Amino acid sequence: EEGPAANEPTRMATLLFKVGALTLKTVSKPLATKFEQYVMGHPTLRKQVIAAANFLHGLEVSITRGAEGKTGKVFVGSMSEENAVQMASKVASESFVYGTALVLLVAEMMRKDKEDKEKKAKAEGEQRRREEVEQRLQDELVDVKLVLSKLEARFLDIESSMERRRAQLAAATNAGDDT
């Protein structure tokens, strides 16, 4: 099946995927808040996220100093517990949203790759079919040429036979006129 109707299932699948992705993105923000509450309420995860927030704070200070053209090492102290908790909760929340977006991106890439492979396989199949049809037509052309060659030979034989009979008839008619 070709034409616009053939692409309809693909378009519907793409539309459904994109609607699902948009829904997941929208839902990920409230889920990120729940994730943040869970992480900040869990003692082990809370310590890890606070450590990550302190690391990010140090990284932020280094990047800011580099952007300002300042060089040399500088001591970056740990943030206060309150600031670290705020930044850690922000890190947890943003990590969840980022992870969701990353999963969606990978899923879209995989879907697109699958779609491209299907298109390529379809194109290769069509090319193979065209080649098969072309080969059949070439074989039939050879057969037609062979039959035509035989018909030409037969025609020449009949034409030659007719010429001989005309000559015999003319000779017999001339012999009868001589008597």
PDB file of C-alpha atoms in Angstrom:
ATOM      1  CA  GLU A   1       0.000   0.000   0.000  1.00  0.00           C
ATOM      2  CA  GLU A   2       1.416   3.365  -0.972  1.00  0.00           C
ATOM      3  CA  GLY A   3       0.445   7.000  -0.648  1.00  0.00           C
ATOM      4  CA  PRO A   4      -0.900   9.008   2.269  1.00  0.00           C
ATOM      5  CA  ALA A   5      -2.931   6.109   3.665  1.00  0.00           C
ATOM      6  CA  ALA A   6       0.220   3.993   4.059  1.00  0.00           C
ATOM      7  CA  ASN A   7       1.800   6.612   6.365  1.00  0.00           C
ATOM      8  CA  GLU A   8      -1.292   6.940   8.591  1.00  0.00           C
ATOM      9  CA  PRO A   9      -0.262   4.270  11.170  1.00  0.00           C
ATOM     10  CA  THR A  10       3.221   5.787  11.407  1.00  0.00           C
ATOM     11  CA  ARG A  11       1.805   9.264  11.923  1.00  0.00           C
ATOM     12  CA  MET A  12      -0.578   8.007  14.597  1.00  0.00           C
ATOM     13  CA  ALA A  13       2.244   6.197  16.417  1.00  0.00           C
ATOM     14  CA  THR A  14       4.409   9.320  16.287  1.00  0.00           C
ATOM     15  CA  LEU A  15       1.549  11.482  17.537  1.00  0.00           C
ATOM     16  CA  LEU A  16       0.791   9.084  20.398  1.00  0.00           C
ATOM     17  CA  PHE A  17       4.473   8.925  21.343  1.00  0.00           C
ATOM     18  CA  LYS A  18       4.780  12.712  21.384  1.00  0.00           C
ATOM     19  CA  VAL A  19       1.581  13.146  23.399  1.00  0.00           C
ATOM     20  CA  GLY A  20       2.859  10.524  25.848  1.00  0.00           C
ATOM     21  CA  ALA A  21       6.232  12.266  26.085  1.00  0.00           C
ATOM     22  CA  LEU A  22       4.582  15.629  26.717  1.00  0.00           C
ATOM     23  CA  THR A  23       2.364  14.071  29.382  1.00  0.00           C
ATOM     24  CA  LEU A  24       5.374  12.445  31.040  1.00  0.00           C
ATOM     25  CA  LYS A  25       7.260  15.753  31.014  1.00  0.00           C
ATOM     26  CA  THR A  26       4.280  17.484  32.597  1.00  0.00           C
ATOM     27  CA  VAL A  27       3.857  14.773  35.218  1.00  0.00           C
ATOM     28  CA  SER A  28       7.596  14.651  35.955  1.00  0.00           C
ATOM     29  CA  LYS A  29       7.566  18.012  37.762  1.00  0.00           C
ATOM     30  CA  PRO A  30       5.107  16.980  40.509  1.00  0.00           C
ATOM     31  CA  LEU A  31       6.830  13.591  40.628  1.00  0.00           C
ATOM     32  CA  ALA A  32      10.138  15.407  41.034  1.00  0.00           C
ATOM     33  CA  THR A  33       8.714  17.170  44.082  1.00  0.00           C
ATOM     34  CA  LYS A  34       7.682  13.818  45.580  1.00  0.00           C
ATOM     35  CA  PHE A  35      11.112  12.405  44.710  1.00  0.00           C
ATOM     36  CA  GLU A  36      12.751  15.406  46.375  1.00  0.00           C
ATOM     37  CA  GLN A  37      10.679  14.882  49.546  1.00  0.00           C
ATOM     38  CA  TYR A  38      11.598  11.195  49.585  1.00  0.00           C
ATOM     39  CA  VAL A  39      15.331  11.853  49.106  1.00  0.00           C
ATOM     40  CA  MET A  40      15.432  14.606  51.706  1.00  0.00           C
ATOM     41  CA  GLY A  41      13.577  12.379  54.182  1.00  0.00           C
ATOM     42  CA  HIS A  42      15.923   9.405  53.697  1.00  0.00           C
ATOM     43  CA  PRO A  43      19.055   9.804  55.904  1.00  0.00           C
ATOM     44  CA  THR A  44      21.562   8.076  53.586  1.00  0.00           C
ATOM     45  CA  LEU A  45      20.277   9.676  50.394  1.00  0.00           C
ATOM     46  CA  ARG A  46      20.078  13.057  52.145  1.00  0.00           C
ATOM     47  CA  LYS A  47      23.798  12.888  53.045  1.00  0.00           C
ATOM     48  CA  GLN A  48      24.710  11.912  49.467  1.00  0.00           C
ATOM     49  CA  VAL A  49      22.645  14.687  47.926  1.00  0.00           C
ATOM     50  CA  ILE A  50      24.074  17.251  50.366  1.00  0.00           C
ATOM     51  CA  ALA A  51      27.592  16.073  49.420  1.00  0.00           C
ATOM     52  CA  ALA A  52      26.650  16.434  45.722  1.00  0.00           C
ATOM     53  CA  ALA A  53      25.299  19.939  46.434  1.00  0.00           C
ATOM     54  CA  ASN A  54      28.569  20.938  48.133  1.00  0.00           C
ATOM     55  CA  PHE A  55      30.504  19.553  45.158  1.00  0.00           C
ATOM     56  CA  LEU A  56      28.310  21.505  42.739  1.00  0.00           C
ATOM     57  CA  HIS A  57      28.772  24.628  44.858  1.00  0.00           C
ATOM     58  CA  GLY A  58      32.554  24.261  44.576  1.00  0.00           C
ATOM     59  CA  LEU A  59      32.239  23.669  40.836  1.00  0.00           C
ATOM     60  CA  GLU A  60      30.008  26.737  40.492  1.00  0.00           C
ATOM     61  CA  VAL A  61      32.528  28.915  42.359  1.00  0.00           C
ATOM     62  CA  SER A  62      35.376  27.648  40.156  1.00  0.00           C
ATOM     63  CA  ILE A  63      33.415  28.269  36.954  1.00  0.00           C
ATOM     64  CA  THR A  64      32.384  31.737  38.111  1.00  0.00           C
ATOM     65  CA  ARG A  65      35.989  32.630  39.001  1.00  0.00           C
ATOM     66  CA  GLY A  66      37.174  31.335  35.626  1.00  0.00           C
ATOM     67  CA  ALA A  67      34.533  33.382  33.816  1.00  0.00           C
ATOM     68  CA  GLU A  68      35.645  36.464  35.726  1.00  0.00           C
ATOM     69  CA  GLY A  69      39.242  35.810  34.657  1.00  0.00           C
ATOM     70  CA  LYS A  70      40.451  34.991  38.152  1.00  0.00           C
ATOM     71  CA  THR A  71      43.093  32.283  38.420  1.00  0.00           C
ATOM     72  CA  GLY A  72      44.709  30.347  41.188  1.00  0.00           C
ATOM     73  CA  LYS A  73      43.350  28.031  43.794  1.00  0.00           C
ATOM     74  CA  VAL A  74      40.803  29.254  46.239  1.00  0.00           C
ATOM     75  CA  PHE A  75      39.341  27.587  49.284  1.00  0.00           C
ATOM     76  CA  VAL A  76      35.656  26.882  48.893  1.00  0.00           C
ATOM     77  CA  GLY A  77      34.086  26.121  52.229  1.00  0.00           C
ATOM     78  CA  SER A  78      31.069  23.900  52.728  1.00  0.00           C
ATOM     79  CA  MET A  79      27.721  25.586  52.568  1.00  0.00           C
ATOM     80  CA  SER A  80      25.594  25.997  55.639  1.00  0.00           C
ATOM     81  CA  GLU A  81      23.266  23.101  56.395  1.00  0.00           C
ATOM     82  CA  GLU A  82      20.232  25.143  55.353  1.00  0.00           C
ATOM     83  CA  ASN A  83      21.768  26.249  52.011  1.00  0.00           C
ATOM     84  CA  ALA A  84      23.077  22.762  51.362  1.00  0.00           C
ATOM     85  CA  VAL A  85      19.624  21.287  52.007  1.00  0.00           C
ATOM     86  CA  GLN A  86      18.000  23.831  49.675  1.00  0.00           C
ATOM     87  CA  MET A  87      20.524  23.175  46.933  1.00  0.00           C
ATOM     88  CA  ALA A  88      20.366  19.414  47.520  1.00  0.00           C
ATOM     89  CA  SER A  89      16.593  19.406  47.178  1.00  0.00           C
ATOM     90  CA  LYS A  90      16.935  21.457  44.007  1.00  0.00           C
ATOM     91  CA  VAL A  91      19.565  18.978  42.721  1.00  0.00           C
ATOM     92  CA  ALA A  92      17.296  16.016  43.492  1.00  0.00           C
ATOM     93  CA  SER A  93      14.318  17.641  41.803  1.00  0.00           C
ATOM     94  CA  GLU A  94      16.253  18.788  38.718  1.00  0.00           C
ATOM     95  CA  SER A  95      17.999  15.407  38.451  1.00  0.00           C
ATOM     96  CA  PHE A  96      14.621  13.697  38.270  1.00  0.00           C
ATOM     97  CA  VAL A  97      13.347  16.071  35.577  1.00  0.00           C
ATOM     98  CA  TYR A  98      16.632  15.759  33.668  1.00  0.00           C
ATOM     99  CA  GLY A  99      16.543  11.962  33.945  1.00  0.00           C
ATOM    100  CA  THR A 100      12.973  11.921  32.644  1.00  0.00           C
ATOM    101  CA  ALA A 101      13.938  14.130  29.700  1.00  0.00           C
ATOM    102  CA  LEU A 102      16.954  11.915  29.004  1.00  0.00           C
ATOM    103  CA  VAL A 103      14.802   8.785  28.995  1.00  0.00           C
ATOM    104  CA  LEU A 104      12.375  10.459  26.586  1.00  0.00           C
ATOM    105  CA  LEU A 105      15.225  11.525  24.317  1.00  0.00           C
ATOM    106  CA  VAL A 106      16.693   8.019  24.216  1.00  0.00           C
ATOM    107  CA  ALA A 107      13.242   6.527  23.585  1.00  0.00           C
ATOM    108  CA  GLU A 108      12.663   8.982  20.705  1.00  0.00           C
ATOM    109  CA  MET A 109      16.060   8.154  19.223  1.00  0.00           C
ATOM    110  CA  MET A 110      15.356   4.421  19.445  1.00  0.00           C
ATOM    111  CA  ARG A 111      11.923   4.879  17.875  1.00  0.00           C
ATOM    112  CA  LYS A 112      13.367   6.993  15.063  1.00  0.00           C
ATOM    113  CA  ASP A 113      16.160   4.472  14.495  1.00  0.00           C
ATOM    114  CA  LYS A 114      13.620   1.654  14.282  1.00  0.00           C
ATOM    115  CA  GLU A 115      11.513   3.706  11.866  1.00  0.00           C
ATOM    116  CA  ASP A 116      14.571   4.431   9.697  1.00  0.00           C
ATOM    117  CA  LYS A 117      15.516   0.743   9.644  1.00  0.00           C
ATOM    118  CA  GLU A 118      11.977  -0.186   8.604  1.00  0.00           C
ATOM    119  CA  LYS A 119      12.050   2.415   5.810  1.00  0.00           C
ATOM    120  CA  LYS A 120      15.423   1.133   4.647  1.00  0.00           C
ATOM    121  CA  ALA A 121      14.233  -2.485   4.681  1.00  0.00           C
ATOM    122  CA  LYS A 122      11.115  -1.491   2.738  1.00  0.00           C
ATOM    123  CA  ALA A 123      13.195   0.402   0.164  1.00  0.00           C
ATOM    124  CA  GLU A 124      15.564  -2.558  -0.180  1.00  0.00           C
ATOM    125  CA  GLY A 125      12.592  -4.905  -0.629  1.00  0.00           C
ATOM    126  CA  GLU A 126      11.122  -2.673  -3.320  1.00  0.00           C
ATOM    127  CA  GLN A 127      14.498  -2.490  -5.063  1.00  0.00           C
ATOM    128  CA  ARG A 128      14.793  -6.284  -4.938  1.00  0.00           C
ATOM    129  CA  ARG A 129      11.293  -6.657  -6.399  1.00  0.00           C
ATOM    130  CA  ARG A 130      12.113  -4.203  -9.191  1.00  0.00           C
ATOM    131  CA  GLU A 131      15.278  -6.147  -9.986  1.00  0.00           C
ATOM    132  CA  GLU A 132      13.326  -9.423 -10.043  1.00  0.00           C
ATOM    133  CA  VAL A 133      10.703  -7.936 -12.382  1.00  0.00           C
ATOM    134  CA  GLU A 134      13.445  -6.542 -14.602  1.00  0.00           C
ATOM    135  CA  GLN A 135      15.149  -9.951 -14.715  1.00  0.00           C
ATOM    136  CA  ARG A 136      11.853 -11.679 -15.602  1.00  0.00           C
ATOM    137  CA  LEU A 137      11.240  -9.143 -18.358  1.00  0.00           C
ATOM    138  CA  GLN A 138      14.740  -9.678 -19.721  1.00  0.00           C
ATOM    139  CA  ASP A 139      14.202 -13.456 -19.682  1.00  0.00           C
ATOM    140  CA  GLU A 140      10.871 -13.037 -21.474  1.00  0.00           C
ATOM    141  CA  LEU A 141      12.519 -10.747 -24.021  1.00  0.00           C
ATOM    142  CA  VAL A 142      15.105 -13.427 -24.752  1.00  0.00           C
ATOM    143  CA  ASP A 143      12.287 -15.975 -25.190  1.00  0.00           C
ATOM    144  CA  VAL A 144      10.352 -13.609 -27.492  1.00  0.00           C
ATOM    145  CA  LYS A 145      13.494 -12.995 -29.586  1.00  0.00           C
ATOM    146  CA  LEU A 146      14.027 -16.755 -29.888  1.00  0.00           C
ATOM    147  CA  VAL A 147      10.430 -17.306 -31.024  1.00  0.00           C
ATOM    148  CA  LEU A 148      10.723 -14.374 -33.457  1.00  0.00           C
ATOM    149  CA  SER A 149      13.933 -15.816 -34.854  1.00  0.00           C
ATOM    150  CA  LYS A 150      12.225 -19.190 -35.411  1.00  0.00           C
ATOM    151  CA  LEU A 151       9.225 -17.465 -37.051  1.00  0.00           C
ATOM    152  CA  GLU A 152      11.523 -15.500 -39.346  1.00  0.00           C
ATOM    153  CA  ALA A 153      13.300 -18.699 -40.370  1.00  0.00           C
ATOM    154  CA  ARG A 154       9.975 -20.427 -40.981  1.00  0.00           C
ATOM    155  CA  PHE A 155       8.727 -17.403 -42.983  1.00  0.00           C
ATOM    156  CA  LEU A 156      11.849 -17.479 -45.142  1.00  0.00           C
ATOM    157  CA  ASP A 157      11.368 -21.229 -45.737  1.00  0.00           C
ATOM    158  CA  ILE A 158       7.717 -20.680 -46.757  1.00  0.00           C
ATOM    159  CA  GLU A 159       8.660 -17.727 -48.966  1.00  0.00           C
ATOM    160  CA  SER A 160      11.380 -19.797 -50.651  1.00  0.00           C
ATOM    161  CA  SER A 161       8.958 -22.685 -51.143  1.00  0.00           C
ATOM    162  CA  MET A 162       6.400 -20.294 -52.691  1.00  0.00           C
ATOM    163  CA  GLU A 163       9.012 -18.921 -55.085  1.00  0.00           C
ATOM    164  CA  ARG A 164       9.905 -22.439 -56.220  1.00  0.00           C
ATOM    165  CA  ARG A 165       6.228 -23.289 -56.789  1.00  0.00           C
ATOM    166  CA  ARG A 166       5.646 -20.081 -58.746  1.00  0.00           C
ATOM    167  CA  ALA A 167       8.652 -20.891 -60.891  1.00  0.00           C
ATOM    168  CA  GLN A 168       7.361 -24.459 -61.449  1.00  0.00           C
ATOM    169  CA  LEU A 169       3.887 -23.143 -62.264  1.00  0.00           C
ATOM    170  CA  ALA A 170       5.284 -20.584 -64.688  1.00  0.00           C
ATOM    171  CA  ALA A 171       7.414 -23.257 -66.345  1.00  0.00           C
ATOM    172  CA  ALA A 172       4.439 -25.580 -66.647  1.00  0.00           C
ATOM    173  CA  THR A 173       2.271 -22.811 -68.080  1.00  0.00           C
ATOM    174  CA  ASN A 174       4.959 -21.899 -70.633  1.00  0.00           C
ATOM    175  CA  ALA A 175       5.396 -25.575 -71.614  1.00  0.00           C
ATOM    176  CA  GLY A 176       1.644 -25.927 -72.190  1.00  0.00           C
ATOM    177  CA  ASP A 177       1.607 -22.819 -74.404  1.00  0.00           C
ATOM    178  CA  ASP A 178       4.401 -24.243 -76.567  1.00  0.00           C
ATOM    179  CA  THR A 179       2.360 -27.254 -77.605  1.00  0.00           C
TER     180      THR A 179
END
